[in-house]
N, CA, C and O atoms as a MOPAC input file, in Angstrom:
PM7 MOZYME 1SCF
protein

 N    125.13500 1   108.57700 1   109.59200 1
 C    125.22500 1   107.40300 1   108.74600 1
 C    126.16400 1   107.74200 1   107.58500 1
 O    126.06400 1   108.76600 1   106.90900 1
 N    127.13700 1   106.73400 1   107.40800 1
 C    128.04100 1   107.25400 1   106.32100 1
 C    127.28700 1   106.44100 1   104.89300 1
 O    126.42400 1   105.59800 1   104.64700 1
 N    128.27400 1   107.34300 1   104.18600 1
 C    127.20500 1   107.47500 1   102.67600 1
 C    127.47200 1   105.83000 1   102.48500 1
 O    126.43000 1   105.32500 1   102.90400 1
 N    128.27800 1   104.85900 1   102.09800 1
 C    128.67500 1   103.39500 1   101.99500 1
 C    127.10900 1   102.65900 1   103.18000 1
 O    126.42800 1   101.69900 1   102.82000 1
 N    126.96800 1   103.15400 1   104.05300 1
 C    125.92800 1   102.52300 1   105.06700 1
 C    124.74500 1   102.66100 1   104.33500 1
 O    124.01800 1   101.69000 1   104.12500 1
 N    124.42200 1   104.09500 1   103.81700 1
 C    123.08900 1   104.10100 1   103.33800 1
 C    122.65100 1   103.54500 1   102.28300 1
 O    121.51000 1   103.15200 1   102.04100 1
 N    123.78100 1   103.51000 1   101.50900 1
 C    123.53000 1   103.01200 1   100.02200 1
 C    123.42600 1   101.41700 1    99.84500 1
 O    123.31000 1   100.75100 1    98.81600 1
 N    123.50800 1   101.01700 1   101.22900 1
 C    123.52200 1    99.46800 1   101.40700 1
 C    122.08400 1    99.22800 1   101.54300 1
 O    121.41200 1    98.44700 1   100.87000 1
 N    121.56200 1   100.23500 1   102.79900 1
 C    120.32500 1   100.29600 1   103.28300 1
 C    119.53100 1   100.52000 1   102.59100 1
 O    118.42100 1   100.37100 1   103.10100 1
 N    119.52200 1   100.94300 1   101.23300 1
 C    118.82000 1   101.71700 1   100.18400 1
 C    118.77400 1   100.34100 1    99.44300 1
 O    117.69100 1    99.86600 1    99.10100 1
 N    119.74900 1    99.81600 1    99.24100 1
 C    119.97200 1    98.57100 1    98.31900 1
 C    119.43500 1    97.45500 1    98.68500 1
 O    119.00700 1    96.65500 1    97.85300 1
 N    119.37500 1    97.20800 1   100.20700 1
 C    118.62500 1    96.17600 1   101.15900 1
 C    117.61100 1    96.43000 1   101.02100 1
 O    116.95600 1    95.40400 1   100.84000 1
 N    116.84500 1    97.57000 1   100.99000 1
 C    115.39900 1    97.72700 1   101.09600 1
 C    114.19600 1    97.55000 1   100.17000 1
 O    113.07200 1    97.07900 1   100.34100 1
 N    115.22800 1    98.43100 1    98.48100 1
 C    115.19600 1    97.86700 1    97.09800 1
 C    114.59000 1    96.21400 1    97.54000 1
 O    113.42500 1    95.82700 1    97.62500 1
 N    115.62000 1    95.61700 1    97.72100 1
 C    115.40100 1    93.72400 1    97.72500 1
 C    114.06500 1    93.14900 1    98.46600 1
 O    113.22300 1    92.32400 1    98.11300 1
 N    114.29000 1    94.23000 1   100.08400 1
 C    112.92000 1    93.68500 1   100.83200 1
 C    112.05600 1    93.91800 1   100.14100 1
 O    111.36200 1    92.94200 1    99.85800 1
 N    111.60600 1    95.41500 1    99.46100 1
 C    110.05700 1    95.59700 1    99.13600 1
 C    110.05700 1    94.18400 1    97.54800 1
 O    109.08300 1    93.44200 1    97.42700 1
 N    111.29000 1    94.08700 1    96.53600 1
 C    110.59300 1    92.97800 1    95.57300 1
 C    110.44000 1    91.63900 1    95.99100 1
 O    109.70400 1    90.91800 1    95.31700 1
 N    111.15700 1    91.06000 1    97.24700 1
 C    110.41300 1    89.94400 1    98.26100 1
 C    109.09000 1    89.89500 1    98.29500 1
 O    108.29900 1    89.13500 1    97.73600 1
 N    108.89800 1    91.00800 1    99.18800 1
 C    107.32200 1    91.09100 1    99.51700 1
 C    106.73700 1    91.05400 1    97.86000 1
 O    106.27500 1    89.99200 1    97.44300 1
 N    106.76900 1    91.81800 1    97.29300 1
 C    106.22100 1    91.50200 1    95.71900 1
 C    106.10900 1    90.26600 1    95.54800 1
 O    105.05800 1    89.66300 1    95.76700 1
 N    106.95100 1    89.83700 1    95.22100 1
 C    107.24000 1    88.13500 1    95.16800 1
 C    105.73600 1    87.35300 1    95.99300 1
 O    104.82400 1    86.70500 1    95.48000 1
 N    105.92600 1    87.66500 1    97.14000 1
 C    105.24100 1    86.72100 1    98.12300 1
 C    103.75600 1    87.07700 1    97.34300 1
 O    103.12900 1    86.02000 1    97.40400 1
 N    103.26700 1    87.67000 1    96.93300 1
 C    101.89200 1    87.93400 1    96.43000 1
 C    101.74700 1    88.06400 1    95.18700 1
 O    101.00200 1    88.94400 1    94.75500 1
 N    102.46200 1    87.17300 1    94.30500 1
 C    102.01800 1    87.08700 1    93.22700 1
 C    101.27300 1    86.06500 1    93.51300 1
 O    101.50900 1    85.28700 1    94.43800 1
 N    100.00200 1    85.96800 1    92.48300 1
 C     99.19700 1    84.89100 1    92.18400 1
 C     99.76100 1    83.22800 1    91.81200 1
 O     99.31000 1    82.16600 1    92.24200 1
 N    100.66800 1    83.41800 1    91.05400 1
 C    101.90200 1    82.26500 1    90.84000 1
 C    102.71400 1    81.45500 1    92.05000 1
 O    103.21000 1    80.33000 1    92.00800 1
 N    102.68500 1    82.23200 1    92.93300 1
 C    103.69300 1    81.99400 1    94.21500 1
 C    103.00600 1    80.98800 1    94.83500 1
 O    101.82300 1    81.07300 1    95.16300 1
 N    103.66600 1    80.09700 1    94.99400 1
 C    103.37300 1    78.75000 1    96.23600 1
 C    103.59600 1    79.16900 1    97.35900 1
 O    104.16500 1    80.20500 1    97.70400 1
 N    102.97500 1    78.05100 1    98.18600 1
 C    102.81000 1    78.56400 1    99.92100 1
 C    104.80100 1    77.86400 1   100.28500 1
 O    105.29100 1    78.37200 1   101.29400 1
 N    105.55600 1    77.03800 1    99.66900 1
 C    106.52100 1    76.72700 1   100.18400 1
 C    107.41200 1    78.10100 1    99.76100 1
 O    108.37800 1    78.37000 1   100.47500 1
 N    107.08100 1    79.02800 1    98.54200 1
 C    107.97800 1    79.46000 1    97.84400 1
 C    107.60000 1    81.35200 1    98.55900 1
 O    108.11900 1    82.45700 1    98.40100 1
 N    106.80500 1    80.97500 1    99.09400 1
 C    106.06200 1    81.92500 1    99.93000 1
 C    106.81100 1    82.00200 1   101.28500 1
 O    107.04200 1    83.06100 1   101.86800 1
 N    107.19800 1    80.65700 1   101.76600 1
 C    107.60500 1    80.52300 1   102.92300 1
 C    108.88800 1    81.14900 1   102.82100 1
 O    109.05500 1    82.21300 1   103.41800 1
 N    110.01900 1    80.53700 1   102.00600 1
 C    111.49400 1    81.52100 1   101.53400 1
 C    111.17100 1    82.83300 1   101.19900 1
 O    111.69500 1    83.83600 1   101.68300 1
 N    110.51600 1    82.80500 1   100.57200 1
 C    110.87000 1    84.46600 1   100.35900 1
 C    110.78600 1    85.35900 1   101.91300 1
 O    111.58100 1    86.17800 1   102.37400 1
 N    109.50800 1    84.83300 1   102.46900 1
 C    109.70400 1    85.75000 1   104.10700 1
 C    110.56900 1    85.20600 1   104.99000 1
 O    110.49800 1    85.67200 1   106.12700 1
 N    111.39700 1    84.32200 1   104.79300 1
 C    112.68600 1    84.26600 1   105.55800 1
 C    113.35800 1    85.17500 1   104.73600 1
 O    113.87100 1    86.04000 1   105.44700 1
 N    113.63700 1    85.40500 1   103.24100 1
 C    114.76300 1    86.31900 1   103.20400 1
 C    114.31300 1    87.45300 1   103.73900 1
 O    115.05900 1    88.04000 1   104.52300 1
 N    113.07000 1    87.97700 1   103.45000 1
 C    112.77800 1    89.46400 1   103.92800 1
 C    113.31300 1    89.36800 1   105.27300 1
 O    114.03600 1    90.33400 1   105.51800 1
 N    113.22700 1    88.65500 1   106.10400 1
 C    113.43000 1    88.82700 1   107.41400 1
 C    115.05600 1    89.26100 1   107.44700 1
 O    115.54600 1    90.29900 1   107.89200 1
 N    115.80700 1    87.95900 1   106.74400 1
 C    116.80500 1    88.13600 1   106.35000 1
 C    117.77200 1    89.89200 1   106.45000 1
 O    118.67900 1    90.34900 1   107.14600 1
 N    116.91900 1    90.38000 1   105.33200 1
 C    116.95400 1    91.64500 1   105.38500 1
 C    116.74000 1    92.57700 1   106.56100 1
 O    117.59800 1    93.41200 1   106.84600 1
 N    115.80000 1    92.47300 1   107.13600 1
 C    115.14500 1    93.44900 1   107.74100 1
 C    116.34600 1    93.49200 1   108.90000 1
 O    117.15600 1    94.37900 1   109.17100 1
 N    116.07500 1    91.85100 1   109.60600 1
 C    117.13600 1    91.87500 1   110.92000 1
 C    118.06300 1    92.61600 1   110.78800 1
 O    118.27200 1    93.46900 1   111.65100 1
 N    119.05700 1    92.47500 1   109.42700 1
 C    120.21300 1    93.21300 1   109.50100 1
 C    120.42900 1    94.80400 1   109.44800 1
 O    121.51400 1    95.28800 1   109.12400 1
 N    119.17400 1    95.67200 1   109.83400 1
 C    119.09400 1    96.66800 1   110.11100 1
 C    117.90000 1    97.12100 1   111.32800 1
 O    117.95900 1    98.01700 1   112.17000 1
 N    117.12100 1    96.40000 1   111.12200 1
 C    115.82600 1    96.75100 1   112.67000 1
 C    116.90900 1    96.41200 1   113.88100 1
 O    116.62000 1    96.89500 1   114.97600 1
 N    117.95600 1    95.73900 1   113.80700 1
 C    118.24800 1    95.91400 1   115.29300 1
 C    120.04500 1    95.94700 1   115.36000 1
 O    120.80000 1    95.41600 1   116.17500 1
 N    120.34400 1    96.80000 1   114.14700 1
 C    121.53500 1    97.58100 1   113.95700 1
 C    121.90400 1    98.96200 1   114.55800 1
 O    121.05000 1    99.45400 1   115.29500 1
 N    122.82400 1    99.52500 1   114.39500 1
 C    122.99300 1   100.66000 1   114.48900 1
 C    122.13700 1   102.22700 1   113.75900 1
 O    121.96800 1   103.38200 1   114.15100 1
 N    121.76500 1   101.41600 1   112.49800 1
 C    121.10300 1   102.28700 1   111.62700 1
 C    119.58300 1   101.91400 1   111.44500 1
 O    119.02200 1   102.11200 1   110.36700 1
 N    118.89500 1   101.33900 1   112.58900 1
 C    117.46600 1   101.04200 1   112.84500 1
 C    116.55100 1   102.14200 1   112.28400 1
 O    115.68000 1   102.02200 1   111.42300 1
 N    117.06700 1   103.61600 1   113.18600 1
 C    116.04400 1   104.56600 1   113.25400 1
 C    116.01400 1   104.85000 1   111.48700 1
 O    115.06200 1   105.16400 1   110.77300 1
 N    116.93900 1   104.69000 1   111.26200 1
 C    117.14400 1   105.49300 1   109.37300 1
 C    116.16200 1   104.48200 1   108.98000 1
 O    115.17500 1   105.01200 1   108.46900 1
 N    116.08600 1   103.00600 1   109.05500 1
 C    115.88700 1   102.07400 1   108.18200 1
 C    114.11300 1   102.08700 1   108.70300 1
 O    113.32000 1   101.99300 1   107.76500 1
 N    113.48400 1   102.20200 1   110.17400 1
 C    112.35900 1   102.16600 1   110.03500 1
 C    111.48000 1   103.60600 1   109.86900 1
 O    110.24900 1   103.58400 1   109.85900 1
 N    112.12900 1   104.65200 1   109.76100 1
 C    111.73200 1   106.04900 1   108.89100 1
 C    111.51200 1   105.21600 1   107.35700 1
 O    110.32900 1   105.14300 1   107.02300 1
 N    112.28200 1   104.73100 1   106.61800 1
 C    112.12500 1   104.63400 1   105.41800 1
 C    111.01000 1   103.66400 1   105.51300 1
 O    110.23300 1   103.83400 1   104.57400 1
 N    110.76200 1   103.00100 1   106.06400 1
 C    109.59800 1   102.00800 1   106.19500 1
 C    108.42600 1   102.91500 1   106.26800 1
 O    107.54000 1   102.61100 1   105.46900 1
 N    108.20100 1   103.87900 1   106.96400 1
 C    107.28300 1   104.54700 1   107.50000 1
 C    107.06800 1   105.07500 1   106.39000 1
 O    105.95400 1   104.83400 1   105.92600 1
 N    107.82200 1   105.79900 1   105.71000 1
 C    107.68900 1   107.09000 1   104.49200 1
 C    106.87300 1   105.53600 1   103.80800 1
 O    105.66700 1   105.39000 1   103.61500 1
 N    107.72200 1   104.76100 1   103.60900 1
 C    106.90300 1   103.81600 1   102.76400 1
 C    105.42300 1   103.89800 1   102.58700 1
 O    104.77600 1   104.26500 1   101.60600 1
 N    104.98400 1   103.42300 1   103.90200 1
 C    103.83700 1   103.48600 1   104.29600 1
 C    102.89500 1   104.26200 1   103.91800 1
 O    101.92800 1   104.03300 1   103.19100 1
 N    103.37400 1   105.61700 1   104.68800 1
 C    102.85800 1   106.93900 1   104.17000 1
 C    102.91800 1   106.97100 1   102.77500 1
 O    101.76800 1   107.14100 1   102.36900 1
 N    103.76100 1   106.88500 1   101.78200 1
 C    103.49400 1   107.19800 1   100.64100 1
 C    102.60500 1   105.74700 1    99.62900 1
 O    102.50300 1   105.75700 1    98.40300 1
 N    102.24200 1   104.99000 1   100.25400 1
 C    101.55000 1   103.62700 1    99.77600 1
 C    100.57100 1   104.21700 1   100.14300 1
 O     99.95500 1   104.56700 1    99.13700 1
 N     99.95600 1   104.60400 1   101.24600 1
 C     98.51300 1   104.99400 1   101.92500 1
 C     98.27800 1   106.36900 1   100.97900 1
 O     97.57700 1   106.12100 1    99.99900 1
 N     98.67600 1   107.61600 1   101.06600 1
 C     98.43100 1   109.13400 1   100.89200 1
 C     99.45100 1   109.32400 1    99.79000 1
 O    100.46100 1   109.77400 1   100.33000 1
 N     99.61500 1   109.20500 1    98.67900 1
 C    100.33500 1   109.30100 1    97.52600 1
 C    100.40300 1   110.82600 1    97.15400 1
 O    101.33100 1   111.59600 1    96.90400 1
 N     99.17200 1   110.93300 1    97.21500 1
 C     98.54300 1   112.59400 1    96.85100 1
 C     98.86900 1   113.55000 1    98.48000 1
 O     99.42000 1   114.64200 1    98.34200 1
 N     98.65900 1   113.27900 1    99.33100 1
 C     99.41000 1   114.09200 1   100.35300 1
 C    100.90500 1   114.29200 1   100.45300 1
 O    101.61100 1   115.29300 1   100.57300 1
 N    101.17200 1   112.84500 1   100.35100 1
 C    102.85700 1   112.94400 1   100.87300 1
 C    103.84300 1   113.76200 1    99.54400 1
 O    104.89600 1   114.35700 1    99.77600 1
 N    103.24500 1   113.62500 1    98.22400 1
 C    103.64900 1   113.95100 1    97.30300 1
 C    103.78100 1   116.35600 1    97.56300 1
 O    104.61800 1   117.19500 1    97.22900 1
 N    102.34100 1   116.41300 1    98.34400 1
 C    102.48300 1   117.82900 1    98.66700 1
 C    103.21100 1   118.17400 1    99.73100 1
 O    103.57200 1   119.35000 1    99.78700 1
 N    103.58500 1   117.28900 1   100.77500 1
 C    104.52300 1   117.25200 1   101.99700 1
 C    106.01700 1   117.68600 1   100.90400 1
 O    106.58700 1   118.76000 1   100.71000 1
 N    106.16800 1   116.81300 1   100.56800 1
 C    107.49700 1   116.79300 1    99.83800 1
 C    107.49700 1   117.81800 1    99.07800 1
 O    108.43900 1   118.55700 1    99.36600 1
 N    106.82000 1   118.23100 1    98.16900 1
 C    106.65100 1   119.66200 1    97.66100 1
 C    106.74500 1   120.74700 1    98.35800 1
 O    107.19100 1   121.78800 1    97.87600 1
 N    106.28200 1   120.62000 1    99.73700 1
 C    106.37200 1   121.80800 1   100.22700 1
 C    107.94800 1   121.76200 1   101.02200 1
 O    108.45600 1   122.85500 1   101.27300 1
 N    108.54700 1   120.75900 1   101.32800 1
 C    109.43700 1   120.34100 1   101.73900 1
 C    110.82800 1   120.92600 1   101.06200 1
 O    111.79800 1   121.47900 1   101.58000 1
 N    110.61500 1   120.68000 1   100.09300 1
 C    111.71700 1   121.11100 1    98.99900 1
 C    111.11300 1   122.48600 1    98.86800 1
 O    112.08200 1   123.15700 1    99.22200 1
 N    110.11700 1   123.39400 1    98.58400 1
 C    109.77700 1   124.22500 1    98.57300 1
 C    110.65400 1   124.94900 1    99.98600 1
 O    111.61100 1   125.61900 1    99.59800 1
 N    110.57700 1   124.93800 1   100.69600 1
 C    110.85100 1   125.33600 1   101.70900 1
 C    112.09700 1   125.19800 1   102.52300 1
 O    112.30000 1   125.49900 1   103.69900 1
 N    112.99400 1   124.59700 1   101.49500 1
 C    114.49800 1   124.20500 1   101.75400 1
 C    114.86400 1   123.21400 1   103.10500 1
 O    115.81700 1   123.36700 1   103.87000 1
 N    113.82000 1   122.16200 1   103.15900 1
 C    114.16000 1   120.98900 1   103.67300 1
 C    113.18200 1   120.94500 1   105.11700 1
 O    112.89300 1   119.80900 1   105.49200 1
 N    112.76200 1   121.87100 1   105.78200 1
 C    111.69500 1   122.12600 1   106.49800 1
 C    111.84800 1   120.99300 1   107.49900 1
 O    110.87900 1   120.26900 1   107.72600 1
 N    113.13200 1   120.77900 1   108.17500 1
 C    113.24900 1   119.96100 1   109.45700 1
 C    113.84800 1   118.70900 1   108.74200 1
 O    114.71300 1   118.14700 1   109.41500 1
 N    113.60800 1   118.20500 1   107.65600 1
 C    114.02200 1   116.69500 1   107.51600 1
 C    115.57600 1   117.17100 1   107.42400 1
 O    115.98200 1   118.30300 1   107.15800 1
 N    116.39400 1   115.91300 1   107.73800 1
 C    117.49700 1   115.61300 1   107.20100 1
 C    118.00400 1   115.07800 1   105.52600 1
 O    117.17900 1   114.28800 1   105.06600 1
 N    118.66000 1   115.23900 1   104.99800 1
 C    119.72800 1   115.09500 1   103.51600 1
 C    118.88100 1   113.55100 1   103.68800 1
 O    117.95800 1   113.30300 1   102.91200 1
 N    119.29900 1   112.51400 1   104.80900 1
 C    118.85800 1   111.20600 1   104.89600 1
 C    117.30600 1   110.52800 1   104.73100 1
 O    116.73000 1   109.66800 1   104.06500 1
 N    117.03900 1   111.50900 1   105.79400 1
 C    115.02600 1   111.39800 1   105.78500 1
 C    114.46300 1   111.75900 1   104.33700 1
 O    113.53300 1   111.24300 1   103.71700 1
 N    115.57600 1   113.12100 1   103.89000 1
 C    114.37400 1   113.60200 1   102.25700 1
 C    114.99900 1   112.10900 1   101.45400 1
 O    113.96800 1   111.44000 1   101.39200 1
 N    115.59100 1   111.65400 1   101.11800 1
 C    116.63300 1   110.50800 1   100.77500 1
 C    115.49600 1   109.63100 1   100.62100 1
 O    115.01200 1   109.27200 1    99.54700 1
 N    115.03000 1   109.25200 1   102.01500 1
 C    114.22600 1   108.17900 1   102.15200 1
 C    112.72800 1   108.61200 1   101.43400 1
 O    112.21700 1   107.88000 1   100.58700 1
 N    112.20700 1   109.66000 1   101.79700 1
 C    110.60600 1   110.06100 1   101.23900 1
 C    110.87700 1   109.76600 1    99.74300 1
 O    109.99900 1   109.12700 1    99.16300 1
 N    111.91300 1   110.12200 1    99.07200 1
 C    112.31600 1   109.94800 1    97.14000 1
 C    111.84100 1   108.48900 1    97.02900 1
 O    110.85700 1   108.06900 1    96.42100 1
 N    112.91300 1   107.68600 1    97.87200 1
 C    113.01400 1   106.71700 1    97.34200 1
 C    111.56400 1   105.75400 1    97.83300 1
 O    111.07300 1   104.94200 1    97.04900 1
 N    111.14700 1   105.92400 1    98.84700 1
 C    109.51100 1   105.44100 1    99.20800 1
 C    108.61400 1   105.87700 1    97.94300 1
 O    107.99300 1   104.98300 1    97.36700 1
 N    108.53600 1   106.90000 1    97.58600 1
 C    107.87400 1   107.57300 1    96.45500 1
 C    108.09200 1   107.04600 1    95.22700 1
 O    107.13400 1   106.98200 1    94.45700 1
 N    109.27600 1   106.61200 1    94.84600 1
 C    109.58900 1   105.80400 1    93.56400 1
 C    109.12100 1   104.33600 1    93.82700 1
 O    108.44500 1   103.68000 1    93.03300 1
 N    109.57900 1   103.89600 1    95.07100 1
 C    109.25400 1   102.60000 1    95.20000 1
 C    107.51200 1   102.04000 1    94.81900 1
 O    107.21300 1   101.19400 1    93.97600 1
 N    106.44800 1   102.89400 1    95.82700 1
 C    105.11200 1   103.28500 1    95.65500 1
 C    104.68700 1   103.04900 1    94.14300 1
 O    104.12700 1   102.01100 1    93.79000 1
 N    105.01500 1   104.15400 1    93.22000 1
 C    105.05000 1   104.77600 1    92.15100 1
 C    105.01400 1   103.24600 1    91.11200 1
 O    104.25300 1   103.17000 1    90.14700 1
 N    105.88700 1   102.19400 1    91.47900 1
 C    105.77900 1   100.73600 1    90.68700 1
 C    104.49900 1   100.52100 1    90.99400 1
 O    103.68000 1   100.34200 1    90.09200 1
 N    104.04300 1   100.50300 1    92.65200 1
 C    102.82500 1    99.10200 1    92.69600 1
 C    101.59900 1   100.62100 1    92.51700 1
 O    100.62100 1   100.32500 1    93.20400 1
 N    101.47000 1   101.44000 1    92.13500 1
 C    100.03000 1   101.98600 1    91.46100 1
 C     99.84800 1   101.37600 1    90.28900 1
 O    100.80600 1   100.83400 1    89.73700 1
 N     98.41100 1   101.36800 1    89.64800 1
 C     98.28600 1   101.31100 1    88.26800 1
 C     98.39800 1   102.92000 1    87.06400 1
 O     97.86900 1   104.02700 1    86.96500 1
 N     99.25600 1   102.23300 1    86.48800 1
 C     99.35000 1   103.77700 1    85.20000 1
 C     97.81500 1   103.78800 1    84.44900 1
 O     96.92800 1   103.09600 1    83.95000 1
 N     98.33200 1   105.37700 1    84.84900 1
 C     96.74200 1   105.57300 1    83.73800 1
 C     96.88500 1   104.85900 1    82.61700 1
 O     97.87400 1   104.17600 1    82.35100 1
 N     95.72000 1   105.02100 1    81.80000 1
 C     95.76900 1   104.17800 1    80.09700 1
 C     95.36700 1   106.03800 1    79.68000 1
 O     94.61700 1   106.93600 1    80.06400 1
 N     96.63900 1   105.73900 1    78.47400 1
 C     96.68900 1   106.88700 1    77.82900 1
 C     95.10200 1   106.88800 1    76.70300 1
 O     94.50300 1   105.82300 1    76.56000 1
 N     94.69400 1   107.91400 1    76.14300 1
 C     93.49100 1   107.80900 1    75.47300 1
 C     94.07100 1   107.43400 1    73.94400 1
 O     95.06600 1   107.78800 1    73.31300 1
 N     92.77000 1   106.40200 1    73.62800 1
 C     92.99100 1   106.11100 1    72.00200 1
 C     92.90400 1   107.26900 1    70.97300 1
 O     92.00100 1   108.07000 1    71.21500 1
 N     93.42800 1   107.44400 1    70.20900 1
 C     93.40000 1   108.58000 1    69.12000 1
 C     92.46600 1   107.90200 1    68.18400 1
 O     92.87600 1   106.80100 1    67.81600 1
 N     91.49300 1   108.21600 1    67.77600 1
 C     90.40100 1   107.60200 1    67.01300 1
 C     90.48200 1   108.19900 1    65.92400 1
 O     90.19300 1   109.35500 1    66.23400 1
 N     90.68100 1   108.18200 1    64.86000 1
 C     89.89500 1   108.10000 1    63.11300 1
 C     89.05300 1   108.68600 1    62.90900 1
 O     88.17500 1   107.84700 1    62.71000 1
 N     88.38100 1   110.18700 1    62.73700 1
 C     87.16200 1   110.12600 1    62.23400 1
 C     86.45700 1   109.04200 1    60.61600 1
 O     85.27200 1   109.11400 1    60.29300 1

């Protein structure tokens, strides 16, 4: 995959996951609900049944994985980089980052502690 391909795919995917956001806000209408999953689709088609499928549904997957196991995949990747890449490709570690950042929005942040006054 040349670097111009991925950075599209990276940029497309960016868009799909704040679609899906979109579609589940509490605010969102069922018509406004309906567009937004045509664009996702939008999106998706132009890589699920491209040339660059396998790249684009790995990054889906890492998605996954890192939405489900935050705390595992986070030690995968640790050991990953620990271990100077441990089978993935430049592309695949590419994708686990950016699944991991993506993730990293829809958790809730801790609440830092109040500093109290005696």
């Amino acid at each position: 995959m040349q670097r111009e391909h991925e950075e599209a795919m990276r940029a497309d995917f960016t868009t799909y996951v704040e679609l899906g956001r979109q579609m589940y806000r509490p605010s969102t209408s069922e018509a406004e609900i309906q567009v937004l999953d045509m664009q996702q689709q939008v999106v998706a088609d132009r890589w699920e049944s491209g040339p660059h499928a396998e790249h684009w549904n790995y990054l889906e997957d890492a998605r996954e994985d890192w939405r489900r196991a935050p705390d595992t995949m986070r030690r995968f990747l640790e050991n990953v980089d620990h271990n100077g890449g441990d089978g993935l490709t430049d592309i695949q570690h590419r994708s686990h980052e950016q699944a991991r950042d993506i993730t990293a929005q829809d958790r809730p942040r801790p609440r830092s502690r109040i500093e109290r006054g005696r």
